[in-house]
Amino acid sequence: MSSSRKLQVSSPVPADIDIANSVEPLHIAEIAHDLNLSPLHYDLYGKYKAKVLLSAFDELQGQEDGYYVVVGGITPTPLGEGKSTTTVGLCQALGAYLDKKVVTCLRQPSQGPTFGIKGGAAGGGYSQVIPMDEFNLHLTGDIHAITASNNLLAAAIDTRIFHEASQSDKALFNRLCPPNKEGKRSFSDIMFRRLTKLGIEKTSPEELTPEEVKSFARLDIDPASITWRRVMDVNDRFLRKITIGQGPEEKGMTRETGFDISVASEIMAVLALTTSLGDMRERLGKMVIGNSKAGDPITADDLGVGGALTVLMKDAINPTLMQTLEGTPVLVHAGPFANIAHGNSSIVADKIALKLVGPGGFVVTEAGFGSDIGTEKFMNIKCRYSGLTPQCAVVVATVRALKMHGGGPDVVAGRPLDRAYVSENVSLVEAGCVNLAKHISNTKAYGVNVVVAVNMFATDTEAELNAVRKFSMDAGAFDAVICSHHAHAGKGAVDLGIAVEKACQNITQPLRFLYPLDISIKDKIEAIAKSYGASGVEYSDQAEKQIEMYTQQGFSNLPICMSKTQYSFSHDASKKGAPTGFVLPIRDVRGSIGAGFIYPLVGTMSTMPGLPTRPCFYEIDIDTVTGKVRGLS
C-alpha cells in the first residue's frame, strides 16, 4: 500500500508508548486516499482519526469482497499472548511488505483495563495502532455514547415505576398524551409501536377504552425482574451492588441494583452486531429490560425511549479509521468483552473493509481471548448476523502459555515469571500442546483453514519453537509460523502473511455452524459445552426458570453467548490444558434480546471488574511541555 512505510527497529525493544510516540502518524486523509475512500464518506476527528460513514458501503455494494481472516488464540495466561499485536503485525506484513490491500478491524478498548491491570489494547512493540494514547482513551467518543444511552434507559425504567406508583390510569394516560393548544390529544410516533404490540389499531387517544388505556399506559414493571443496570467505563468494584432511590423525594422507592462496565452493556453488543442505522434502531427498541408483573417482556420502545437511544448512538455507528505504525489502515469499532459478551468488533466495520480492499485484499479481525470464546462467538453469532464467511482463522500461541498448560507454575500478573518460563523445557511445552490441539480442532470444525502463529518471545529457544510448529502441523493446522513482529514489525510476520494468503486461496469448504438455531436453548448450550470437553451441563433452579421464561416469550431461536472464564476450556480457571469429563454449571441465563442472543452465566463471572492494589494508572502521566502521554501500555 502506497502510504505504508517500513520501520527501523531498535534492540532491546523500547516501551510501547515510547515506540508509539517516536513515529509521526500520517494524516488520516492519506490513509483514506490509499483505500480509495472519498472525502464525502468520512468525517475528520482531528489529524489522525476519521469516522467512516455508512454511505461508503452503499457506494461500494457492487464491489467484490476481499479475503476475511479472524485471529483467535489458545487459552491465555493472565498476561495475554499478543493476539492484538499479532493481528497488527500480520496486517503490517501484508500491507507494508507483501504489497496487499489490507484493513485491520479491531475493538475499541475499555478504559477499565487501560487504568486497571491489563493495560491498553493497541498491540505492542513494533506492531501497534497509533496514536496509541488516543486509541486507548476516548477515541471518538463511542463508549461515552453507549454509557449515556444505557443510563438514559436505566433512568427511564425507574422513573416510569415511580410515576406509575403514584398516579391513576387516567392521570398517567393524560400525562403521556397531553392535549395540544387546541385541546386535542395525539400519540407520538414511538407510541404506535406499543399499540401494535398490544394489538390496538386505533390512532387517536380519545378512541381507547378504559381497558386499553390501562394496558397502554401502565407497564406494571416487576422490579424484581429488571435486568438492566447502569454502566460506567471504569473498574469500580464498589458499584457492583448499590441501592438507588434513597433521596427523600423518591418517597421510599428504593431498589437494589448495580453498575456494569460500559462495554458489558447490551447497547455495545447492539453496536457490534448491527448492519445499518435502521437495523440499529430496531435492535435498540427491542432490548428487554425486564418483565411486567404478568410476565410479559418490557422493551425500550415500551418505555418510549428507543428513538432517543438511537439519536445518542447515531455517530457511534460509524467506524473510526486509524493506522498502524507502518501506515496500514485500521478500522476501530465496538468493544464488547469476550468473556462476558461476544467479544468481536463490528459487522459494519468488517463489511466496509471487505469492500474497500476488494478482491485479493485482506480484512483481518480479532476475536477476544481463546478460540473457545472469541472465535466460537465470531462464527456462531457474528457470522450468522453478517452473512460473511471467513476463509482463514489464525490461532496465536506462545511458548509461555503452552508451558503453563503443560503443568508449569501459575502465571500471575504483576509478579516475576517463574524460571520455568524463561529457560528451555521442551517436554513442558509438548505437554501443554494439548491445549493448542484442542483449539485447532475446534476451529477447523467451522470449515476454515487454521494457521498457527507462534508469537516468539526473546527467551524462547529454537527447540521449543520447533516443537510447537511440529505439534501444530500434526494436529491438522494448514500451516504454523514463527513470528517476531513485536521486535521486528511487519517484517517479522511476512511468513505468517504468506501462509495466511495461501490458506485463503485454498479454502474448499463452506462455513459450518456449531449448532442450528431451531433447537432448544438447552440443546444449544450443551453443544457448546461439548465443544469445551464437558460431559454434561448442570442448571441451577434460577437458570431453569429463566430458560423456561425465554422459551415461553419466543426467544428460544436466538444464538447462545456463553459468559465464561477465559482461562480454561472449563468453568474452573485452574483447570489448564484440555480438561474433559467435567460438568459445566450454568448459574443463570439472561437475554440480550435487542442484540440478538441468550447468554448463560457459567460459574461466577463479574460484569464490573475491580482495581488491583497497584493499578496501571500509577505509571500514567503527561509531559506538560510536549503534551505527550507517558506510561500507557
XYZ file of C-alpha atoms in Angstrom:
633
model
C 0.000 0.000 0.000
C 1.482 3.331 -1.074
C 1.324 5.194 2.252
C 2.807 2.259 4.174
C 6.387 2.506 5.442
C 8.961 0.116 6.909
C 10.175 0.871 10.406
C 13.750 0.956 11.637
C 13.678 -1.098 14.836
C 15.828 -0.980 17.966
C 17.014 -3.776 20.233
C 16.114 -4.276 23.012
C 12.545 -3.268 22.179
C 11.657 0.071 23.873
C 8.449 0.571 25.868
C 5.238 0.554 23.810
C 4.413 4.201 24.487
C 7.964 5.270 23.577
C 7.744 3.473 20.237
C 4.280 4.930 19.578
C 5.482 8.453 20.393
C 8.575 8.075 18.175
C 6.541 7.639 14.973
C 4.769 10.626 13.468
C 1.422 9.357 12.162
C 0.403 10.128 8.604
C -2.530 12.474 8.166
C -5.587 10.228 8.173
C -6.634 11.647 4.787
C -3.573 9.876 3.296
C -4.726 6.565 4.754
C -8.232 7.157 3.382
C -6.817 8.069 -0.050
C -4.903 4.777 -0.165
C -8.198 2.959 0.339
C -9.851 4.995 -2.420
C -12.163 6.355 0.242
C -13.765 9.595 -0.934
C -13.770 12.588 1.462
C -17.554 12.507 1.035
C -17.590 9.259 3.002
C -15.642 10.207 6.121
C -15.603 12.943 8.772
C -12.274 14.041 10.234
C -11.767 13.863 14.004
C -8.515 15.801 14.222
C -5.486 14.891 12.063
C -5.184 11.189 12.859
C -8.723 9.848 13.169
C -11.795 9.870 10.944
C -15.294 8.445 11.167
C -16.079 6.355 8.081
C -19.720 6.895 7.100
C -22.044 4.026 6.213
C -22.544 5.684 2.827
C -19.106 4.277 1.902
C -20.582 0.775 1.987
C -23.639 1.836 -0.010
C -21.431 3.227 -2.782
C -19.284 0.068 -2.910
C -22.049 -2.536 -2.785
C -21.250 -3.767 -6.289
C -17.592 -4.382 -5.336
C -16.450 -7.947 -4.622
C -15.217 -8.687 -1.100
C -11.627 -9.399 -0.168
C -10.411 -12.309 1.945
C -11.759 -12.454 5.513
C -9.427 -13.598 8.306
C -10.189 -13.959 12.024
C -7.446 -14.060 14.667
C -8.125 -16.117 17.799
C -5.776 -17.774 20.231
C -5.059 -20.554 22.660
C -6.226 -20.306 26.266
C -4.186 -17.337 27.536
C -2.206 -16.594 30.664
C -3.319 -13.505 32.632
C -0.560 -11.603 30.784
C -2.127 -12.153 27.355
C -0.358 -13.848 24.452
C -0.150 -10.962 21.977
C -3.251 -11.578 19.890
C -3.818 -7.870 19.129
C -0.085 -7.489 18.472
C -0.177 -10.435 16.060
C -3.250 -9.063 14.299
C -1.488 -5.727 13.748
C 1.832 -7.367 12.833
C 0.146 -9.597 10.248
C -1.525 -6.584 8.637
C 1.730 -4.608 8.600
C 3.363 -7.582 6.847
C 0.551 -7.844 4.272
C 0.441 -4.100 3.555
C 3.987 -2.800 4.019
C 5.985 -5.862 2.891
C 3.730 -8.002 0.658
C 2.034 -5.019 -1.051
C -1.505 -6.243 -0.420
C -4.542 -4.089 0.246
C -5.352 -4.740 3.886
C -7.534 -3.363 6.677
C -7.189 -4.324 10.335
C -10.518 -4.398 12.211
C -10.144 -4.090 15.981
C -12.323 -3.470 19.009
C -12.142 -0.183 20.881
C -10.558 -0.874 24.278
C -12.362 -0.131 27.509
C -10.723 2.389 29.826
C -11.281 -0.091 32.670
C -8.345 -2.373 31.784
C -6.318 0.587 30.471
C -6.158 2.004 34.004
C -6.526 -1.370 35.760
C -4.423 -4.499 35.271
C -4.218 -5.400 31.590
C -3.328 -2.025 30.118
C -4.336 -0.913 26.631
C -5.135 -2.956 23.543
C -3.313 -1.180 20.716
C -0.908 -4.071 20.170
C 2.657 -3.841 21.374
C 6.285 -3.345 20.461
C 6.650 -2.508 16.762
C 3.136 -3.748 15.921
C 0.752 -1.089 17.229
C -2.131 1.156 16.293
C -1.312 4.856 16.557
C -1.828 7.368 18.051
C -1.752 4.799 20.851
C -2.953 7.167 23.567
C -5.977 8.260 21.540
C -6.783 4.636 20.656
C -6.745 3.580 24.321
C -8.587 6.576 25.777
C -11.622 8.463 24.448
C -11.084 7.743 20.722
C -14.137 9.330 19.024
C -16.481 9.002 21.996
C -18.347 5.800 21.084
C -18.103 4.255 24.557
C -19.254 7.540 26.097
C -22.281 7.470 23.773
C -23.036 3.919 24.900
C -22.708 4.962 28.543
C -25.098 7.894 28.052
C -27.710 5.881 26.173
C -27.520 2.946 28.591
C -28.023 5.227 31.582
C -30.850 7.156 29.900
C -32.700 3.845 29.605
C -31.913 2.997 33.241
C -33.311 6.366 34.333
C -36.435 5.817 32.216
C -37.104 2.465 33.900
C -37.013 3.696 37.489
C -38.806 6.936 36.654
C -41.642 5.007 34.995
C -42.057 2.770 38.056
C -42.086 5.880 40.255
C -44.776 7.680 38.240
C -46.973 4.616 37.822
C -46.924 4.059 41.586
C -48.411 7.484 42.335
C -50.955 8.013 39.529
C -54.251 6.562 38.404
C -54.563 5.024 34.932
C -56.373 8.117 33.663
C -53.847 10.589 35.113
C -50.961 8.555 33.734
C -52.554 8.393 30.277
C -53.326 12.129 30.277
C -49.697 12.949 31.038
C -48.375 10.525 28.407
C -50.740 12.006 25.799
C -51.248 15.652 26.833
C -53.617 17.884 24.858
C -52.207 20.477 22.469
C -53.308 24.140 22.345
C -56.482 23.129 20.551
C -57.258 20.579 23.264
C -56.581 17.552 21.040
C -54.513 14.589 22.165
C -52.249 12.531 19.889
C -49.853 9.620 20.073
C -46.153 10.235 19.404
C -44.706 8.019 16.686
C -42.999 5.660 19.118
C -46.268 5.020 20.960
C -47.666 3.252 17.895
C -45.054 0.536 18.446
C -46.595 -0.256 21.842
C -50.129 -0.027 20.444
C -49.197 -2.508 17.708
C -47.634 -4.840 20.301
C -50.902 -4.733 22.269
C -52.979 -5.371 19.135
C -54.655 -1.932 19.360
C -55.261 -0.489 15.866
C -56.764 2.840 16.941
C -54.917 6.032 16.005
C -56.395 8.607 18.407
C -56.072 8.611 22.222
C -59.768 9.548 22.502
C -60.760 6.229 20.874
C -59.230 3.976 23.561
C -61.478 2.144 26.020
C -60.623 2.277 29.751
C -59.138 -1.240 29.486
C -57.000 -0.179 26.516
C -55.924 2.982 28.342
C -54.718 0.852 31.250
C -52.806 -1.696 29.128
C -51.221 1.088 27.056
C -50.228 3.453 29.866
C -49.378 1.071 32.701
C -46.276 -1.027 32.023
C -46.523 -2.501 35.533
C -42.830 -3.400 35.607
C -41.894 -6.062 38.143
C -38.881 -4.525 39.945
C -37.527 -7.989 40.791
C -37.338 -8.860 37.087
C -35.262 -5.853 35.962
C -32.007 -6.951 34.324
C -30.942 -3.513 33.050
C -28.138 -1.953 35.123
C -26.318 1.349 34.967
C -22.798 1.428 33.479
C -19.550 3.375 33.565
C -16.225 2.768 31.809
C -14.128 2.487 34.982
C -13.229 -0.551 37.074
C -15.110 0.177 40.319
C -15.870 -2.846 42.468
C -17.879 -0.764 44.975
C -20.586 -0.126 42.383
C -21.281 -3.816 41.775
C -24.165 -3.716 44.245
C -25.908 -0.472 45.232
C -29.276 0.782 46.439
C -30.983 3.564 44.498
C -33.877 5.829 45.414
C -32.706 6.827 48.884
C -33.461 10.539 48.444
C -36.468 11.954 50.328
C -38.258 12.955 47.101
C -38.249 9.335 45.849
C -40.754 8.523 48.612
C -39.052 5.376 49.872
C -38.992 3.693 46.447
C -35.602 2.077 46.898
C -34.311 -0.738 44.714
C -31.169 -2.830 44.834
C -29.237 -2.760 41.576
C -25.640 -2.207 40.439
C -23.261 -0.997 37.771
C -21.611 -2.938 34.970
C -18.619 -1.739 32.982
C -19.805 0.133 29.872
C -18.521 -2.427 27.393
C -20.780 -5.043 29.044
C -23.872 -3.006 28.111
C -26.236 -4.640 25.656
C -26.007 -1.415 23.660
C -22.347 -2.241 22.971
C -23.409 -5.652 21.660
C -26.115 -3.998 19.525
C -23.498 -1.656 18.025
C -21.211 -4.582 17.221
C -23.923 -6.733 15.618
C -25.973 -4.120 13.774
C -25.895 -3.946 9.977
C -27.397 -0.489 9.321
C -28.861 2.555 11.067
C -32.367 1.168 10.571
C -31.330 -2.196 11.976
C -29.743 -0.484 14.999
C -32.968 1.458 15.638
C -34.957 -1.793 15.673
C -32.459 -3.621 17.893
C -32.296 -0.785 20.435
C -36.079 -0.638 20.596
C -36.380 -4.398 21.132
C -33.994 -4.514 24.102
C -35.809 -6.191 27.001
C -35.219 -4.590 30.410
C -37.393 -6.905 32.490
C -40.972 -8.166 32.666
C -44.346 -6.877 33.689
C -45.920 -8.447 36.757
C -47.943 -10.555 34.314
C -44.708 -11.928 32.840
C -44.662 -10.019 29.547
C -41.286 -8.669 28.323
C -40.899 -4.871 28.612
C -38.780 -3.214 25.923
C -37.061 0.128 25.409
C -39.785 1.020 22.900
C -42.470 0.257 25.514
C -40.749 2.908 27.630
C -40.780 5.310 24.663
C -37.009 5.706 24.586
C -35.818 3.585 21.599
C -35.651 6.568 19.240
C -33.761 8.720 21.733
C -31.212 5.924 22.269
C -30.644 5.768 18.513
C -30.092 9.533 18.363
C -27.421 9.235 21.078
C -25.798 6.419 19.047
C -26.100 7.961 15.564
C -22.402 8.891 15.292
C -21.175 5.824 17.162
C -22.429 3.557 14.350
C -19.636 4.889 12.098
C -16.281 3.046 12.462
C -13.144 5.044 13.288
C -10.274 4.973 10.778
C -6.748 4.910 12.238
C -3.363 3.471 11.210
C -0.617 1.095 12.285
C 2.986 2.103 12.969
C 3.788 1.118 9.376
C 0.966 3.154 7.844
C -1.561 0.410 7.084
C -5.239 1.252 7.732
C -7.209 0.201 10.804
C -10.948 0.361 11.486
C -11.702 0.531 15.202
C -15.296 -0.134 16.168
C -17.218 -1.524 19.155
C -15.563 -3.215 22.114
C -17.601 -5.954 23.800
C -15.592 -8.124 26.217
C -15.297 -11.739 25.070
C -15.815 -13.412 28.449
C -18.995 -11.517 29.391
C -20.228 -10.594 25.880
C -19.471 -11.778 22.328
C -16.005 -10.236 22.074
C -15.781 -9.073 18.463
C -15.520 -5.774 16.621
C -18.418 -4.590 14.491
C -20.092 -6.130 11.487
C -20.344 -2.749 9.736
C -16.574 -2.177 10.005
C -15.842 -5.614 8.532
C -18.357 -5.134 5.719
C -16.996 -1.705 4.772
C -13.407 -3.001 4.957
C -14.116 -6.034 2.746
C -15.452 -3.721 0.032
C -12.570 -1.258 0.391
C -9.837 -3.898 -0.028
C -11.677 -5.686 -2.862
C -10.711 -9.000 -4.495
C -7.270 -10.195 -3.428
C -7.205 -7.811 -0.449
C -7.399 -8.830 3.206
C -9.549 -7.879 6.174
C -8.101 -9.197 9.425
C -10.253 -9.016 12.529
C -9.540 -10.148 16.076
C -11.802 -12.285 18.287
C -11.267 -11.923 22.043
C -9.371 -14.407 24.230
C -9.070 -18.077 23.208
C -10.881 -19.599 20.256
C -13.301 -21.362 22.639
C -14.683 -17.914 23.465
C -13.977 -15.255 20.834
C -13.751 -17.406 17.696
C -16.755 -19.531 18.700
C -18.869 -16.381 19.108
C -17.412 -14.891 15.914
C -18.629 -17.925 13.958
C -21.931 -18.693 15.663
C -23.136 -15.163 16.440
C -21.302 -12.567 14.332
C -21.155 -14.536 11.070
C -24.804 -15.583 11.416
C -25.913 -11.947 11.538
C -23.405 -10.618 8.985
C -23.738 -13.410 6.429
C -19.956 -13.207 5.944
C -17.707 -16.256 5.648
C -14.054 -16.280 6.772
C -11.514 -18.205 4.727
C -8.809 -18.473 7.389
C -8.569 -18.468 11.172
C -5.265 -17.675 12.887
C -4.619 -19.255 16.294
C -1.999 -17.311 18.277
C 0.141 -19.402 20.626
C 3.117 -18.684 22.864
C 5.693 -20.973 24.412
C 4.921 -19.315 27.753
C 1.229 -20.216 27.698
C 1.907 -23.743 26.480
C 4.326 -24.295 29.365
C 1.578 -23.183 31.742
C -0.859 -25.669 30.151
C 1.791 -28.369 30.390
C 1.860 -28.062 34.183
C 4.084 -25.026 34.724
C 3.708 -22.799 37.806
C 0.924 -20.211 37.982
C 1.427 -17.067 35.914
C 0.301 -14.058 37.930
C 0.066 -10.506 36.579
C 2.467 -8.193 38.418
C 4.770 -10.979 39.627
C 8.055 -12.063 38.015
C 7.801 -15.162 35.818
C 8.997 -18.446 37.310
C 12.317 -19.766 35.974
C 10.412 -22.476 34.069
C 9.149 -19.813 31.679
C 12.499 -18.251 30.830
C 14.658 -21.390 30.448
C 14.369 -24.223 27.923
C 11.938 -27.032 28.756
C 10.740 -28.746 25.592
C 8.851 -31.509 27.427
C 6.780 -28.918 29.318
C 5.940 -27.193 26.014
C 4.964 -30.500 24.400
C 2.744 -31.417 27.358
C 0.915 -28.079 27.006
C 0.292 -28.532 23.296
C -2.892 -30.473 24.140
C -4.477 -27.061 24.627
C -3.278 -25.884 21.218
C -4.529 -29.094 19.569
C -7.998 -28.571 21.042
C -8.139 -25.018 19.715
C -7.012 -26.169 16.258
C -9.625 -28.948 16.061
C -12.426 -26.732 17.387
C -11.610 -24.007 14.857
C -11.192 -26.395 11.914
C -14.680 -27.742 12.614
C -16.131 -24.497 11.207
C -14.706 -25.323 7.765
C -11.888 -22.743 7.744
C -8.166 -23.272 7.251
C -6.228 -22.798 10.502
C -2.815 -21.126 10.598
C -0.948 -21.173 13.924
C 1.050 -18.013 14.680
C 3.715 -18.711 17.303
C 4.352 -15.320 18.889
C 8.051 -15.550 19.738
C 9.498 -14.106 22.941
C 13.205 -13.358 23.468
C 13.559 -16.250 25.960
C 12.074 -18.897 23.617
C 14.567 -21.407 22.223
C 14.689 -22.870 18.738
C 13.910 -26.346 20.070
C 10.795 -25.098 21.887
C 9.547 -23.162 18.867
C 10.118 -26.093 16.528
C 8.218 -28.370 18.915
C 5.194 -26.061 18.737
C 5.382 -25.887 14.970
C 5.609 -29.668 14.574
C 2.775 -30.291 17.011
C 0.568 -27.758 15.185
C 1.053 -29.481 11.839
C 0.419 -32.900 13.369
C -2.803 -31.534 14.916
C -4.141 -30.507 11.497
C -3.116 -26.879 11.046
C -2.814 -25.641 7.451
C 0.498 -24.095 8.486
C 2.360 -22.960 11.593
C 4.695 -19.965 11.520
C 7.183 -18.480 13.999
C 6.600 -14.708 14.228
C 8.734 -11.867 15.599
C 6.513 -8.878 14.752
C 6.753 -7.466 18.289
C 10.502 -6.951 17.814
C 10.684 -6.588 14.014
C 7.335 -5.010 12.968
C 5.717 -6.315 9.778
C 8.989 -7.851 8.618
C 8.691 -10.346 11.490
C 5.285 -11.551 10.239
C 5.987 -11.848 6.488
C 5.975 -15.659 6.626
C 2.672 -15.503 8.504
C 1.235 -13.231 5.813
C 2.314 -15.676 3.073
C 0.784 -18.601 4.989
C -2.490 -16.732 5.515
C -2.704 -15.846 1.815
C -2.212 -19.496 0.828
C -4.789 -20.609 3.404
C -7.344 -18.156 1.983
C -6.670 -19.260 -1.580
C -7.085 -22.942 -0.714
C -10.380 -22.913 1.158
C -12.615 -25.744 -0.060
C -15.451 -25.985 2.490
C -18.482 -23.843 3.365
C -18.863 -22.294 6.816
C -20.328 -24.777 9.308
C -22.015 -23.575 12.497
C -21.685 -25.463 15.771
C -25.464 -25.719 16.195
C -28.675 -24.847 14.324
C -30.899 -22.089 15.704
C -34.106 -24.117 15.695
C -33.122 -26.440 18.551
C -33.850 -25.696 22.210
C -31.844 -23.295 24.371
C -30.540 -26.242 26.406
C -29.500 -28.195 23.307
C -27.501 -25.189 22.065
C -25.835 -24.698 25.454
C -24.951 -28.376 25.549
C -23.476 -28.303 22.027
C -21.121 -25.510 23.095
C -20.306 -27.268 26.391
C -19.420 -30.434 24.470
C -17.008 -28.411 22.307
C -15.256 -27.355 25.537
C -14.832 -31.012 26.565
C -17.690 -31.142 29.097
C -19.511 -34.413 29.717
C -22.700 -32.600 30.673
C -24.350 -29.409 31.902
C -25.864 -28.668 35.305
C -28.503 -25.930 35.614
C -29.354 -24.018 38.787
C -33.026 -23.511 39.652
C -32.684 -19.878 38.538
C -31.228 -20.949 35.176
C -34.058 -23.457 34.650
C -36.622 -20.760 35.420
C -35.036 -18.271 33.002
C -34.761 -20.820 30.179
C -38.439 -21.648 30.579
C -39.353 -17.939 30.583
C -37.312 -17.067 27.470
C -38.752 -20.092 25.671
C -42.321 -19.056 26.539
C -41.586 -15.484 25.407
C -40.490 -16.758 21.983
C -36.753 -16.142 22.262
C -35.506 -19.750 22.070
C -34.408 -19.338 18.429
C -31.566 -16.942 19.320
C -27.876 -17.956 19.312
C -26.036 -18.540 22.597
C -23.297 -16.313 24.048
C -21.575 -18.119 26.924
C -20.290 -15.938 29.768
C -17.317 -17.980 30.946
C -13.782 -17.659 32.275
C -11.189 -17.115 29.553
C -8.508 -19.036 31.458
C -9.744 -22.583 30.860
C -11.894 -24.614 28.477
C -13.900 -25.420 31.611
C -15.629 -23.184 34.180
C -12.675 -23.591 36.553
C -9.776 -21.253 35.709
C -7.327 -23.612 37.454
C -8.019 -26.472 35.002
C -5.359 -25.975 32.340
C -4.555 -27.945 29.190
C -7.608 -29.595 27.640
C -9.778 -30.864 30.510
C -12.532 -33.401 29.796
C -15.339 -35.067 31.705
C -16.317 -32.008 33.725
C -19.917 -30.882 34.246
C -20.448 -27.252 33.212
C -22.510 -25.325 35.810
C -24.978 -22.745 34.468
C -25.712 -20.338 37.321
C -28.151 -18.071 35.480
C -29.417 -17.363 31.975
C -30.098 -13.844 30.692
C -31.146 -12.367 27.387
C -29.745 -9.606 25.203
C -32.828 -9.659 23.021
C -32.083 -6.480 21.083
C -28.514 -7.562 20.361
C -29.862 -10.974 19.461
C -28.522 -13.629 21.830
C -29.175 -15.522 25.055
C -26.266 -15.517 27.495
C -25.809 -18.222 30.128
C -23.581 -17.319 33.090
C -21.066 -20.084 33.753
C -19.866 -20.055 37.349
C -19.210 -16.611 38.832
C -18.423 -14.049 36.139
C -18.320 -10.400 37.213
C -19.588 -7.733 34.814
C -17.781 -4.979 36.745
C -14.027 -5.541 37.222
C -12.161 -4.192 40.234
C -8.816 -2.442 40.551
C -5.727 -4.237 41.891
C -3.511 -2.925 44.686
C -1.226 -1.310 42.102
C -3.234 -0.355 39.024
C -1.724 0.737 35.711
C -2.625 4.333 36.494
C 0.470 4.608 38.730
C 2.565 4.752 35.535
C 0.366 7.120 33.516
C 1.121 10.832 33.348
C 1.616 13.625 30.863
C 4.633 15.633 29.770
C 3.350 19.138 30.458
C 5.822 20.671 27.975
C 5.109 18.476 24.928
C 1.616 17.256 25.860
C 2.726 13.647 25.214
C 1.205 10.888 27.335
C 3.649 8.759 29.325
C 3.295 5.290 30.823
C 0.432 3.824 28.773
C 0.963 0.153 27.976
